[in-house]
Every structure is written in C-alpha cells, then in structure tokens.
Coordinates of C-alpha atoms and ligand atoms in Angstrom, one line a residue:
M1 CA -29.6 -19.3 77.7
K2 CA -27.4 -16.2 77.4
K3 CA -28.9 -13.3 76.8
A4 CA -27.9 -11.3 73.7
F5 CA -29.3 -7.6 71.7
W6 CA -29.8 -9.9 69.1
K7 CA -31.9 -12.0 70.9
E8 CA -33.9 -8.8 72.3
A9 CA -33.7 -6.9 69.2
V10 CA -36.6 -6.2 66.8
V11 CA -35.4 -6.1 63.1
Y12 CA -36.8 -3.8 60.6
Q13 CA -36.2 -3.8 56.8
I14 CA -35.4 -1.7 53.8
Y15 CA -35.6 -2.0 50.9
P16 CA -34.1 0.9 49.6
R17 CA -34.5 1.0 46.0
S18 CA -39.1 1.8 47.4
F19 CA -38.2 3.2 50.9
M20 CA -37.8 7.6 50.1
D21 CA -36.8 9.1 47.0
S22 CA -35.1 12.5 48.1
N23 CA -34.1 13.5 44.7
G24 CA -37.0 13.2 42.5
D25 CA -35.5 10.6 40.2
G26 CA -38.8 8.0 41.1
I27 CA -35.6 5.8 42.6
G28 CA -35.5 5.5 46.8
D29 CA -32.1 6.6 48.1
L30 CA -30.3 6.8 51.7
Q31 CA -30.7 10.3 52.1
G32 CA -34.7 9.3 51.9
I33 CA -33.8 6.8 54.5
A34 CA -31.8 9.4 56.3
S35 CA -35.3 11.5 56.6
K36 CA -37.1 8.8 57.8
L37 CA -35.1 7.7 60.7
D38 CA -37.9 9.9 63.7
Y39 CA -40.4 8.0 62.0
L40 CA -38.3 4.1 62.2
K41 CA -37.0 5.2 66.3
E42 CA -40.8 6.3 66.7
L43 CA -41.9 2.9 66.2
G44 CA -39.7 1.4 68.9
V45 CA -37.6 -0.9 66.6
D46 CA -33.6 -1.5 67.7
V47 CA -32.0 -2.8 64.1
I48 CA -32.9 -2.0 60.8
W49 CA -31.1 -4.4 57.9
L50 CA -30.6 -2.8 54.8
S51 CA -31.1 -4.9 51.7
P52 CA -27.9 -4.2 49.0
V53 CA -27.0 -0.6 48.3
F54 CA -23.8 -1.5 46.1
K55 CA -23.0 -0.8 43.1
S56 CA -24.7 -2.6 40.9
P57 CA -26.4 -2.6 37.5
N58 CA -29.9 -3.6 39.4
D59 CA -30.6 -7.1 37.2
D60 CA -31.8 -8.2 40.3
N61 CA -32.1 -5.1 42.1
G62 CA -28.6 -4.8 44.3
Y63 CA -28.8 -8.1 44.9
D64 CA -25.9 -8.3 41.9
I65 CA -22.8 -6.4 43.0
S66 CA -20.7 -4.8 40.9
D67 CA -18.4 -3.3 43.7
Y68 CA -18.8 -4.6 47.4
R69 CA -16.7 -1.5 48.3
D70 CA -18.7 1.5 46.9
I71 CA -22.2 2.8 47.3
M72 CA -24.7 2.2 43.6
D73 CA -24.8 5.5 41.7
E74 CA -29.3 5.8 42.2
F75 CA -28.8 5.2 46.1
G76 CA -25.8 8.5 46.5
T77 CA -21.9 8.8 47.9
M78 CA -19.5 7.2 50.3
A79 CA -20.8 10.1 53.0
D80 CA -25.1 9.7 52.3
W81 CA -23.6 6.3 53.7
E82 CA -21.6 7.7 56.5
Q83 CA -24.1 10.3 57.3
L84 CA -26.3 7.8 57.5
L85 CA -24.8 5.2 59.4
E86 CA -23.9 8.0 61.8
G87 CA -28.1 9.1 61.9
I88 CA -28.2 5.4 62.8
H89 CA -26.6 5.2 65.9
G90 CA -27.3 8.4 66.9
R91 CA -30.8 7.3 68.1
G92 CA -29.3 4.4 69.4
M93 CA -30.1 2.1 67.1
K94 CA -27.9 -0.7 65.1
L95 CA -27.4 -1.4 60.7
M96 CA -27.1 -4.9 59.7
M97 CA -25.6 -4.6 56.0
D98 CA -26.6 -7.2 52.9
L99 CA -23.5 -9.7 52.8
V100 CA -24.2 -11.4 49.2
V101 CA -21.1 -13.9 48.4
N102 CA -23.0 -16.8 46.9
H103 CA -22.8 -14.8 43.8
S104 CA -21.4 -11.2 42.3
S105 CA -22.4 -9.7 39.0
D106 CA -21.2 -10.3 35.3
E107 CA -19.8 -6.2 35.6
H108 CA -17.5 -6.8 38.5
A109 CA -14.2 -6.7 37.8
W110 CA -13.3 -10.2 39.0
F111 CA -15.6 -11.0 36.5
M112 CA -14.3 -9.6 34.0
E113 CA -10.8 -10.7 34.7
S114 CA -12.1 -14.0 35.1
R115 CA -13.8 -14.4 31.4
S116 CA -11.0 -13.2 29.8
S117 CA -8.9 -15.7 29.9
K118 CA -9.0 -19.0 31.3
D119 CA -5.5 -18.5 32.1
S120 CA -6.4 -14.9 34.4
P121 CA -5.5 -15.8 38.3
Y122 CA -9.0 -14.7 38.6
R123 CA -10.8 -18.0 36.5
D124 CA -11.2 -20.1 40.2
Y125 CA -13.0 -16.8 41.2
Y126 CA -15.9 -18.1 39.6
I127 CA -17.5 -22.3 38.2
W128 CA -16.6 -22.7 35.0
R129 CA -16.8 -25.5 33.1
P130 CA -16.0 -27.0 29.8
A131 CA -19.8 -28.4 27.5
N132 CA -20.8 -32.3 28.5
E133 CA -20.0 -35.0 25.9
K134 CA -23.2 -34.2 24.3
G135 CA -21.8 -30.2 24.2
E136 CA -24.8 -29.8 26.9
E137 CA -24.5 -27.5 30.1
P138 CA -22.0 -29.2 32.3
N139 CA -25.3 -30.6 35.0
N140 CA -29.4 -30.3 33.9
W141 CA -29.4 -27.6 36.8
V142 CA -32.3 -24.9 36.5
S143 CA -31.5 -21.9 38.8
F144 CA -34.1 -20.4 40.9
F145 CA -35.0 -17.7 38.3
G146 CA -35.6 -20.6 35.2
G147 CA -33.3 -21.9 32.7
S148 CA -30.7 -23.7 32.6
A149 CA -27.4 -22.6 35.7
W150 CA -24.6 -22.1 33.1
Q151 CA -24.7 -20.3 30.7
Y152 CA -22.1 -20.3 27.5
D153 CA -19.5 -17.2 27.8
E154 CA -18.5 -17.3 23.7
A155 CA -14.5 -15.6 24.8
T156 CA -13.4 -18.9 26.4
G157 CA -15.5 -21.4 25.2
E158 CA -17.2 -22.3 28.4
Y159 CA -20.4 -22.1 30.8
F160 CA -20.4 -20.4 34.1
L161 CA -22.9 -21.3 36.7
H162 CA -25.4 -19.0 38.2
L163 CA -28.2 -20.0 40.4
F164 CA -29.6 -16.8 40.1
S165 CA -30.1 -14.4 37.0
K166 CA -27.6 -14.9 33.7
K167 CA -26.3 -11.2 35.4
Q168 CA -25.1 -13.3 38.4
P169 CA -22.5 -16.2 38.9
D170 CA -21.9 -17.3 41.5
L171 CA -18.2 -17.8 43.3
N172 CA -16.1 -20.3 43.7
W173 CA -15.9 -20.6 47.5
E174 CA -13.4 -24.1 46.9
N175 CA -10.9 -21.2 46.3
P176 CA -9.7 -20.3 49.5
T177 CA -8.1 -16.7 47.8
L178 CA -11.9 -15.3 46.8
R179 CA -12.8 -16.5 50.7
K180 CA -9.8 -14.2 51.9
E181 CA -11.3 -12.0 49.5
V182 CA -14.4 -12.0 51.0
Y183 CA -13.0 -11.9 54.1
D184 CA -11.6 -8.8 54.2
M185 CA -14.5 -6.7 52.2
M186 CA -16.7 -7.8 55.1
T187 CA -13.7 -6.8 58.1
F188 CA -14.2 -4.0 55.7
W189 CA -17.8 -2.9 55.7
L190 CA -17.7 -3.9 60.0
D191 CA -14.3 -1.7 60.9
K192 CA -16.9 1.3 59.4
G193 CA -18.9 0.3 62.5
I194 CA -21.9 -1.8 61.2
D195 CA -23.4 -4.0 63.3
G196 CA -24.2 -7.5 61.4
F197 CA -24.8 -9.5 58.4
R198 CA -27.9 -10.7 56.8
M199 CA -25.9 -13.5 54.4
D200 CA -27.9 -13.9 51.4
V201 CA -28.7 -18.0 50.4
I202 CA -25.5 -18.6 52.0
N203 CA -26.0 -22.1 52.6
C204 CA -25.5 -22.0 48.9
I205 CA -21.9 -21.3 49.2
S206 CA -20.9 -24.9 49.6
K207 CA -21.9 -27.1 46.3
T208 CA -21.4 -31.3 45.9
P209 CA -17.8 -31.6 44.6
G210 CA -18.2 -33.1 40.8
L211 CA -21.4 -31.1 40.5
P212 CA -23.2 -33.8 39.4
S213 CA -27.1 -33.8 37.1
V214 CA -30.2 -34.9 39.0
G215 CA -31.5 -37.8 37.5
E216 CA -31.8 -37.8 33.7
D217 CA -34.1 -35.0 33.2
R218 CA -32.2 -32.1 31.1
Y219 CA -33.1 -30.4 33.3
A220 CA -33.6 -30.8 37.0
W221 CA -33.9 -29.1 40.7
G222 CA -30.0 -29.2 41.7
G223 CA -30.9 -28.0 45.2
E224 CA -29.7 -30.8 47.0
H225 CA -26.0 -30.3 45.1
F226 CA -25.5 -27.0 46.5
M227 CA -28.1 -25.9 49.3
N228 CA -26.4 -26.9 52.8
G229 CA -23.6 -28.4 51.1
P230 CA -20.4 -31.0 52.0
R231 CA -17.9 -27.7 53.3
I232 CA -20.9 -25.4 54.5
H233 CA -19.9 -25.0 57.9
E234 CA -16.6 -25.6 57.4
F235 CA -17.1 -22.2 54.8
L236 CA -18.7 -20.1 58.2
Q237 CA -16.7 -21.7 60.5
E238 CA -13.5 -20.1 59.4
M239 CA -15.5 -16.9 58.6
N240 CA -16.4 -16.1 61.6
R241 CA -12.4 -17.1 63.1
E242 CA -12.0 -14.8 60.3
V243 CA -13.6 -12.5 60.8
L244 CA -17.5 -12.0 62.7
S245 CA -15.4 -13.5 66.3
K246 CA -13.8 -10.0 65.9
Y247 CA -16.8 -8.1 66.9
D248 CA -20.1 -7.5 68.5
I249 CA -22.5 -8.0 66.3
M250 CA -25.2 -9.7 65.0
T251 CA -25.6 -12.2 61.7
V252 CA -28.5 -13.9 60.6
G253 CA -28.5 -16.4 57.8
E254 CA -30.4 -16.4 54.7
M255 CA -31.1 -20.5 54.7
P256 CA -33.5 -21.8 51.7
G257 CA -34.2 -25.2 52.3
A258 CA -33.1 -26.0 56.2
T259 CA -34.7 -27.6 58.6
V260 CA -34.3 -27.6 61.8
D261 CA -31.9 -29.9 62.4
Q262 CA -29.3 -28.0 59.7
A263 CA -30.9 -25.5 62.0
K264 CA -29.7 -25.8 65.1
L265 CA -25.6 -26.8 63.2
Y266 CA -26.1 -23.7 62.0
T267 CA -26.9 -21.6 65.1
G268 CA -25.7 -23.4 68.2
E269 CA -24.3 -21.1 70.4
D270 CA -21.6 -23.1 70.9
R271 CA -21.3 -24.5 66.6
G272 CA -18.9 -21.0 66.5
E273 CA -21.1 -19.7 63.2
L274 CA -23.9 -17.4 62.9
N275 CA -26.8 -16.2 65.5
M276 CA -29.7 -16.8 63.2
V277 CA -31.5 -17.5 60.2
F278 CA -34.2 -17.6 58.1
Q279 CA -36.1 -20.6 57.1
F280 CA -38.2 -21.4 54.7
E281 CA -40.3 -24.1 55.5
H282 CA -43.9 -22.4 56.2
M283 CA -42.8 -19.6 52.7
D284 CA -44.5 -22.9 51.2
V285 CA -47.6 -23.3 53.0
D286 CA -49.3 -22.6 50.1
S287 CA -47.5 -23.8 46.8
G288 CA -48.2 -26.8 45.6
P289 CA -45.8 -29.7 43.7
G290 CA -45.2 -27.2 40.9
G291 CA -43.7 -25.0 43.5
K292 CA -44.2 -20.8 44.4
W293 CA -46.3 -20.1 41.0
D294 CA -48.2 -23.8 42.2
V295 CA -50.5 -21.9 44.4
R296 CA -52.5 -23.5 46.9
P297 CA -54.9 -22.5 49.9
W298 CA -53.3 -22.9 53.5
T299 CA -54.1 -23.9 56.5
L300 CA -53.6 -22.9 60.4
K301 CA -52.5 -26.3 60.7
G302 CA -50.2 -26.4 57.8
L303 CA -48.6 -23.2 58.8
R304 CA -48.8 -24.4 63.0
D305 CA -47.6 -27.6 62.3
I306 CA -44.8 -25.6 60.7
L307 CA -43.7 -23.4 63.3
H308 CA -44.7 -24.8 66.7
K309 CA -41.7 -27.8 64.8
W310 CA -39.9 -24.8 65.2
Q311 CA -40.3 -23.4 68.5
V312 CA -39.9 -26.3 69.8
G313 CA -37.2 -27.5 68.0
L314 CA -35.0 -24.7 68.2
E315 CA -36.3 -24.2 72.7
H316 CA -32.1 -25.7 73.6
T317 CA -30.1 -24.7 70.9
G318 CA -30.0 -22.1 68.5
W319 CA -32.5 -18.9 67.5
N320 CA -35.0 -18.3 65.6
S321 CA -36.1 -15.3 63.3
L322 CA -39.7 -14.8 63.3
Y323 CA -41.4 -13.3 60.2
L324 CA -44.4 -13.2 57.5
N325 CA -43.1 -11.3 54.6
N326 CA -39.5 -9.6 53.2
H327 CA -39.1 -8.5 50.0
D328 CA -38.9 -11.8 48.6
Q329 CA -42.5 -12.3 49.2
P330 CA -46.0 -9.9 49.3
R331 CA -47.5 -8.9 51.8
M332 CA -48.3 -10.7 54.9
V333 CA -52.5 -9.1 55.5
S334 CA -53.4 -10.1 51.9
R335 CA -51.2 -13.9 51.6
F336 CA -52.5 -14.6 55.4
G337 CA -54.7 -12.2 56.5
D338 CA -58.4 -10.4 55.2
A339 CA -56.7 -6.9 53.4
E340 CA -60.3 -6.8 52.4
R341 CA -63.1 -7.4 55.2
Y342 CA -60.5 -7.5 58.1
H343 CA -57.8 -5.2 57.0
K344 CA -56.6 -3.9 60.4
E345 CA -58.0 -7.3 62.6
S346 CA -56.2 -9.4 60.7
A347 CA -52.6 -7.3 60.2
K348 CA -52.7 -6.7 63.8
M349 CA -53.6 -10.4 65.2
L350 CA -50.3 -11.4 62.7
A351 CA -47.8 -8.7 64.5
T352 CA -48.9 -9.9 67.5
L353 CA -48.3 -14.0 66.3
L354 CA -44.5 -12.4 65.2
H355 CA -44.3 -10.9 68.3
T356 CA -45.1 -13.4 70.8
L357 CA -43.8 -16.2 69.2
K358 CA -39.8 -17.3 70.7
G359 CA -37.2 -15.5 68.0
T360 CA -36.4 -12.2 66.7
P361 CA -38.7 -10.4 65.6
Y362 CA -38.7 -9.0 61.8
I363 CA -40.9 -6.4 60.6
Y364 CA -40.6 -5.4 56.4
Q365 CA -40.9 -1.8 55.7
G366 CA -44.7 -1.1 55.2
E367 CA -45.9 -3.8 57.2
E368 CA -46.3 -2.2 60.4
F369 CA -49.2 0.4 58.6
G370 CA -50.5 -2.8 57.1
M371 CA -49.6 -2.4 53.2
T372 CA -51.4 -5.3 51.1
N373 CA -50.3 -6.9 47.6
V374 CA -51.1 -5.2 44.2
K375 CA -53.2 -6.4 40.9
F376 CA -50.8 -4.3 38.0
P377 CA -53.1 -4.8 35.0
S378 CA -50.3 -5.3 32.8
I379 CA -47.0 -7.5 33.1
N380 CA -45.4 -4.3 31.9
D381 CA -45.6 -2.7 35.5
Y382 CA -44.3 -5.6 36.3
R383 CA -40.1 -5.0 37.1
D384 CA -39.3 -8.3 39.2
I385 CA -36.7 -10.6 37.4
E386 CA -37.8 -13.4 38.6
T387 CA -41.8 -12.9 38.1
L388 CA -40.5 -10.9 34.1
N389 CA -38.9 -15.2 33.5
M390 CA -41.4 -17.1 34.8
Y391 CA -44.8 -15.0 32.6
R392 CA -41.7 -15.6 29.7
E393 CA -41.2 -19.6 30.2
H394 CA -44.8 -20.1 31.5
H395 CA -47.4 -17.8 29.7
I396 CA -44.7 -17.1 25.9
E397 CA -43.4 -20.5 25.7
Q398 CA -45.7 -22.7 27.5
G399 CA -48.2 -21.1 27.1
K400 CA -50.2 -21.2 30.4
P401 CA -53.0 -18.5 29.7
E402 CA -51.9 -15.0 30.5
A403 CA -55.1 -14.9 33.1
Q404 CA -53.7 -18.0 35.4
T405 CA -50.2 -16.7 34.9
M406 CA -51.2 -13.0 36.6
A407 CA -52.6 -14.8 39.3
S408 CA -49.6 -16.3 40.4
I409 CA -48.7 -13.0 40.0
Y410 CA -51.4 -11.5 42.4
A411 CA -50.7 -13.8 45.2
K412 CA -46.1 -14.6 44.6
G413 CA -44.6 -12.5 42.2
R414 CA -42.3 -10.6 45.0
D415 CA -42.5 -7.4 43.2
N416 CA -46.0 -7.2 45.6
A417 CA -44.1 -6.2 48.2
R418 CA -41.2 -4.0 46.3
T419 CA -44.7 -0.9 45.5
P420 CA -43.0 2.1 46.2
M421 CA -43.9 2.7 50.7
Q422 CA -46.7 4.5 51.1
W423 CA -45.6 7.3 53.7
D424 CA -49.3 10.0 52.9
A425 CA -52.3 10.3 51.1
S426 CA -50.3 12.9 48.3
P427 CA -48.9 11.6 45.0
N428 CA -47.0 8.0 45.1
G429 CA -47.8 8.0 48.8
G430 CA -45.2 11.0 49.1
F431 CA -42.7 8.1 48.0
T432 CA -41.5 10.4 45.2
T433 CA -41.9 14.0 43.9
G434 CA -41.1 12.5 40.5
T435 CA -42.0 9.0 38.7
P436 CA -41.4 5.7 41.0
W437 CA -39.6 3.2 39.3
I438 CA -42.4 0.4 39.8
A439 CA -46.1 2.4 40.0
S440 CA -47.5 2.7 43.4
N441 CA -50.2 1.0 45.0
P442 CA -53.2 2.2 44.7
N443 CA -54.2 2.2 47.9
Y444 CA -52.0 4.5 48.7
V445 CA -55.1 7.5 49.5
T446 CA -56.1 5.3 52.2
I447 CA -53.3 3.1 53.6
N448 CA -50.4 5.5 54.6
A449 CA -47.8 6.0 57.3
E450 CA -49.1 9.2 58.6
Q451 CA -52.9 8.2 58.1
S452 CA -51.8 5.1 60.0
I453 CA -50.2 7.7 63.3
N454 CA -52.7 9.9 63.4
D455 CA -56.0 6.9 63.7
P456 CA -54.6 5.9 67.6
D457 CA -56.2 2.2 66.6
S458 CA -53.8 2.2 64.0
I459 CA -52.1 -0.8 63.1
F460 CA -48.8 1.2 63.6
H461 CA -49.6 2.2 67.1
Y462 CA -50.3 -1.7 68.4
Y463 CA -46.4 -2.8 66.5
K464 CA -45.4 0.2 69.3
K465 CA -47.1 -1.6 71.5
L466 CA -46.3 -4.9 70.5
I467 CA -42.1 -3.2 71.1
A468 CA -42.6 -1.9 74.2
L469 CA -44.5 -5.3 75.7
R470 CA -41.4 -6.7 74.2
K471 CA -39.0 -4.1 75.6
Q472 CA -40.7 -4.1 79.0
H473 CA -40.8 -8.1 80.6
A474 CA -38.2 -10.6 79.2
I475 CA -40.9 -13.2 78.5
I476 CA -41.9 -12.5 75.3
T477 CA -37.6 -12.8 74.5
Y478 CA -37.0 -15.7 76.8
G479 CA -39.9 -17.5 78.0
R480 CA -40.3 -21.3 76.7
Y481 CA -43.2 -22.0 74.6
E482 CA -45.7 -24.8 74.7
L483 CA -48.4 -25.1 72.3
I484 CA -52.1 -25.9 73.8
L485 CA -55.1 -26.3 71.4
P486 CA -53.1 -28.6 69.3
E487 CA -55.7 -29.0 66.6
H488 CA -58.2 -25.8 66.2
D489 CA -58.4 -25.2 63.8
E490 CA -59.4 -21.4 63.2
I491 CA -57.3 -20.7 67.2
Y492 CA -53.7 -21.1 67.3
A493 CA -52.6 -20.2 71.2
Y494 CA -49.8 -21.4 73.0
T495 CA -48.3 -20.4 76.6
R496 CA -45.2 -18.5 77.4
E497 CA -43.2 -19.6 80.4
L498 CA -40.3 -17.5 82.6
D499 CA -39.9 -18.3 85.9
G500 CA -42.8 -18.9 87.3
E501 CA -44.3 -16.5 85.4
L502 CA -47.0 -17.9 82.9
W503 CA -48.5 -15.2 79.3
L504 CA -51.5 -16.3 77.4
V505 CA -52.0 -15.4 73.4
M506 CA -55.1 -16.4 72.0
L507 CA -55.1 -16.1 67.7
N508 CA -58.2 -16.5 66.0
F509 CA -56.9 -16.8 62.7
F510 CA -59.8 -16.0 60.7
G511 CA -62.7 -14.3 59.8
G512 CA -65.1 -16.0 62.4
E513 CA -65.3 -16.6 65.8
P514 CA -64.7 -19.6 67.5
V515 CA -64.8 -20.6 70.9
F516 CA -61.7 -21.2 72.8
E517 CA -61.9 -23.4 75.8
L518 CA -59.4 -23.0 78.7
P519 CA -57.3 -26.1 79.4
E520 CA -57.8 -26.7 83.1
H521 CA -54.4 -26.9 84.1
L522 CA -54.6 -22.6 82.7
A523 CA -57.6 -22.4 84.8
H524 CA -56.4 -19.8 87.7
N525 CA -58.1 -17.3 88.7
A526 CA -56.3 -14.4 88.5
R527 CA -55.1 -12.6 85.3
E528 CA -53.9 -9.4 82.9
L529 CA -54.5 -8.5 79.9
M530 CA -51.7 -7.5 78.1
I531 CA -52.7 -6.9 75.1
S532 CA -55.4 -8.0 72.9
S533 CA -55.8 -6.6 68.7
Y534 CA -60.1 -4.9 69.5
D535 CA -59.7 -2.0 72.0
D536 CA -63.1 -2.8 73.7
V537 CA -61.9 -6.2 75.8
D538 CA -63.2 -6.2 78.9
A539 CA -59.8 -7.5 80.7
A540 CA -62.5 -8.6 83.5
Q541 CA -63.6 -11.0 81.4
D542 CA -64.6 -14.8 82.2
I543 CA -62.3 -16.0 79.5
R544 CA -63.0 -20.0 79.9
H545 CA -65.4 -20.2 76.8
L546 CA -64.5 -17.0 74.8
K547 CA -66.2 -17.0 72.0
L548 CA -63.5 -14.8 69.7
R549 CA -64.3 -12.2 67.3
P550 CA -62.4 -12.2 63.7
Y551 CA -59.4 -12.9 63.8
E552 CA -59.3 -11.6 67.3
A553 CA -55.7 -11.5 68.9
R554 CA -55.2 -11.7 72.7
V555 CA -52.1 -12.0 74.9
Y556 CA -53.2 -12.8 78.6
K557 CA -50.6 -12.8 81.9
L558 CA -51.9 -15.8 84.3
T559 CA -50.7 -15.7 87.6
Ligands
LIG1 O1 -33.2 -14.8 47.7 C1 -33.5 -16.3 47.7 C2 -33.9 -17.1 47.6 O2 -34.2 -18.1 47.6 C3 -34.8 -16.2 47.4 O3 -34.7 -16.2 45.6 C4 -36.7 -16.8 47.4 O4 -37.0 -17.9 46.9 C5 -37.1 -16.5 46.2 O5 -37.2 -15.5 46.5 C6 -39.2 -16.6 46.2 O6 -39.7 -16.1 44.9 C7 -32.1 -14.1 47.8 C8 -33.0 -12.5 47.9 O7 -33.2 -12.3 49.1 C9 -33.1 -12.4 46.3 O8 -33.9 -11.3 46.2 C10 -32.0 -12.6 45.6 O9 -32.9 -12.5 44.7 C11 -31.3 -13.8 45.4 O10 -31.1 -14.3 46.8 C12 -30.5 -13.9 45.0 O11 -29.0 -12.5 44.6
LIG2 CA1 -34.3 9.2 44.5

C-alpha cells in the first residue's frame, strides 16, 4: 500500500457562509476564516476543505457558480483569498477547494449565452431538449430538490436539465469544448497553489445517451441514468491526464449512489482517476423507502454492516473517506449520539470511530466541540432550498401535517449543519456582531469552542488527542482492519494490525452498560491503553469481561 499525504491527513471542512463573519454583515467571509487559522492549527488538522467561495447568486449557497474564476462578493476579494491561502500554507496546512462542475449557476455567462439562441456557440455547454410528443418535459426525471429535473425556457422554447435547483443547469460533459473549459479553470486554481479538489456530485456528469425516462409514471427518480453513467471513467481519466496528474494534490469525489465495487474503479491507485470518494450508503441508515425525509430508527447492525463492507471492500484497492456529518447532513451527535443525556460521551465515541477506522477522517466545522441539530419554531427561520422545497411539496401541496413535516426537517434538514459556528458564549456565539443570515442555535451559550478549549476533558481536546495519535502511530493510517463481535447489538469492536502491532478498538454505541467479552485469540496478557473517552479508566483493568459505561470508547495496544 503506497504512502501518501492524503492517506495520513485529517481534513477539516469549512462552510464559509457560517464559519466566521469579519465585517458584521451576518455572513461568514474569507477574512473571518483567516482569523481562525491558529484555532485550526491548534486542533491539529492538515487539510482544509473549503466549500465553494466563487461568485454565486446563492440559490444553493455557493453550489450554483456564476464565475468560476472570481470570489463571491459577500466572502471578499481574490486578494483576501490569496492571503488566506498564504496563511494556510504558512501554518503547514493545505487547502482543498470545492469543484462544482456537474452544473453551473443560470447566471453564469455561459448559460446566459446558451439560452439566448439555439445557434449560440454555447448552446451545447448545457443540456437542452424540446418537449416530448405530449408537450411535456423531455423525460420524467425528478430533481434531487423535488419537482421535475427540467425547466422550460421561453426564449428558445426548449427545456434545460437541472438535477438540482432550477438555477443550477447541468453542464453538458458530452461536449469536449466544455470539458476543456473545466480543465482550464482547474489549472487556473492549481497554478495559484491549491492542494486539491473536493468534486461535487462528480459521478453525475455522465448521463445515459438519449436521457431515457424511468417507467411510465409522470415523474420518477432517474438516478440509474445519471449516477455512475457510461462515460464517467473516461471523463475522470481524461481530467486526470489533462490536469490532476500534473500536480501533487488530493482529490475526493462526492458520489451519491456509488457502491464499493464502483468506488474501487474510482479510487484504485492504478486507475488514474481520484484518490477517494464520499459514499452515501451509511447516510441512509435512518431513511425509509420514502427517502431521507422518511425518518426511521437506525440500528448499530445497519450502520456497522455498511462501514464494515466499505472497510473490507477498499482494504486492498482504493481508499475510504470517513465522515458522519457535513454541510448536507444533520449533526452527528444529534443523529447517532445522545446530545441531551450523553453529549460529551457520545461525541467522543463517534469521534473515536471516525479516527480509528481505516481511511481519511473529515471533521465538519463545529463537530470538534459537539455542535448539535437545531429546532427553529417556524419554517420562516429555515434557509436551505432543499428544505423549503420539501416543506412546500409535503405540507403545502400534499397536505401533510405541518408537525410531521417539521419533524422530518428537524431530523434531516441541511440547516442543522449550517447554523453559525459557535465560537464563544457572546451573542450569536461570537460568529457575527450583526444579524446572522440564519439564526444561531440558542445552545451556543453552553456549547462553543471557547468553553471546550478551557475544559481539559472536553470534546475539543479529545479530538486533538485522536489527531495526535494518528500522527504518532502509522497503524491508524495503514493498519489492516478486522471486525470482532460481528453480531453485538450495542458494541462495535475491531482491531487494526500493522507489522505485528495490534490495536483493539471497542465502542459502546449507546447509553446502556453492555459487557465486552474479549475473544480468546486476543487474550494477550499485556496491553497499553492508548486513548479512552472516560478520563478515569484504570489502564491495568482486566478487559476479558469488561462492563462498558454509556457511550464508552477505549483503544488498546495489545502486545
Ligand atoms: O450534494 C449532492 C447531494 O447529493 C446532496 O444534495 C444530498 O443528496 C442531499 O443534500 C441530502 O440531503 C452536493 C453538495 O454537497 C450540496 O450542498 C449541493 O446542494 C448539491 O451537491 C448540488 O450542488
Ligand atoms: Ca461578512
């Protein structure tokens, strides 16, 4: 297994709109981020993944780009960005930017040209089709954000495809001229010195020729025709040949619907495509047949079976990314832990999982001190287009009770992750001196970075210890993963092995007190306690029949 910086790195994701506001307009910005680099250095992270900061009308908070080569006005200037990059590199950290090229904004110059005439040289930068024989949309696909994936455009009397919002028209990757535009833009940023790209829904850029409908219904999910499509590997290999292979960088592809077998093709080291992927399988353990808003209880077996499959599946080919939250997902301590009764314990246990499995761990802003989901009283407090569309469809149009609709938003809405970063107990958690673009979570008075830094037994210091452990011991990065206790309902336990060194990880996933039974083959007599989520563990304690405390996590080196 070849060594690489991106295998050994811990990545920290910043959602700039909500991270730190430096000028009091209530919107996070680049100078705000620059003022917090010492905090990130203190935490010990190696790479910063910056969600999009390019010019955008913010229909989807920057994931709708209107100029790929300039900085969003609210976030600052190109000079601010260059100073930020200098600050990041000056502290020995790296910067990974967000590449959003499955679609652009409808306010991008390319699209303005494309929609102006069927004869525009930019027409085929996007995917235009006439109405079908019934005078309806060209096919029956629905968008990720609800409703048809097609928008009728008066100017030329045709529809354009948008897998996401109406203001995010899909780029036409079948067009080699468009692909070259993208590669030139990537080169522009790489020549400025960035250290890699996180690639937004990059496995959606190849669609089935003919864009066929699915079944006979008026509307249906068409994912089989736009996820992992027929030319996806050709396009990624071309991107790698034309751009990526020329730089010492890190790439992670966001891949809704990708399986382990497909991930092996995307990340196999001899494939010439990407370093790793964000897979989504584990992000649906609490979703029913109705999708993410159809919230169901999850089980450890359900979560562990998926994580285990990915650990084993990519053991020899490819590489895992490890995450339980990001700007699209609810806060992990609320979703998979117990933010009310065992806030600190469950946050630490989940952190231990992410930082001792095999793969590159990703920390989402605020996770490092246990930021939680939020429950705003009114839909008017919410900002995310996906949530607002869902509220309109489910409650207004379909008549679902508001309480049921809001319950789904409380559990799965993306704004759970987008409330302002909670720096301290001052108004709005010290994020802004103005009115934030989205309300702060009222619990900033007790859950904030300053409080966590001042508490030696805090979640923040536990993350610091986990990150330091990874730096000190190659076994965490390169050690072979092996599951033990495959059937336990409450305990997830596994070993990591490297060159004869053996570590044991035991995680009590719930608030009970199950007994951990050490398998015979691991009953070594000597062991060293490497880290534990409770600070009063007796390192010499016999672990052959060990009663674990609520959400207790322990990591031992067995010798
Ligand atoms: O997300 C893609 C994606 O699949 C998400 O929309 C996810 O399925 C959904 O949000 C789950 O609630 C990427 C970006 O991360 C997201 O922020 C953008 O909205 C989307 O692409 C379009 O660019
Ligand atoms: Ca600002």
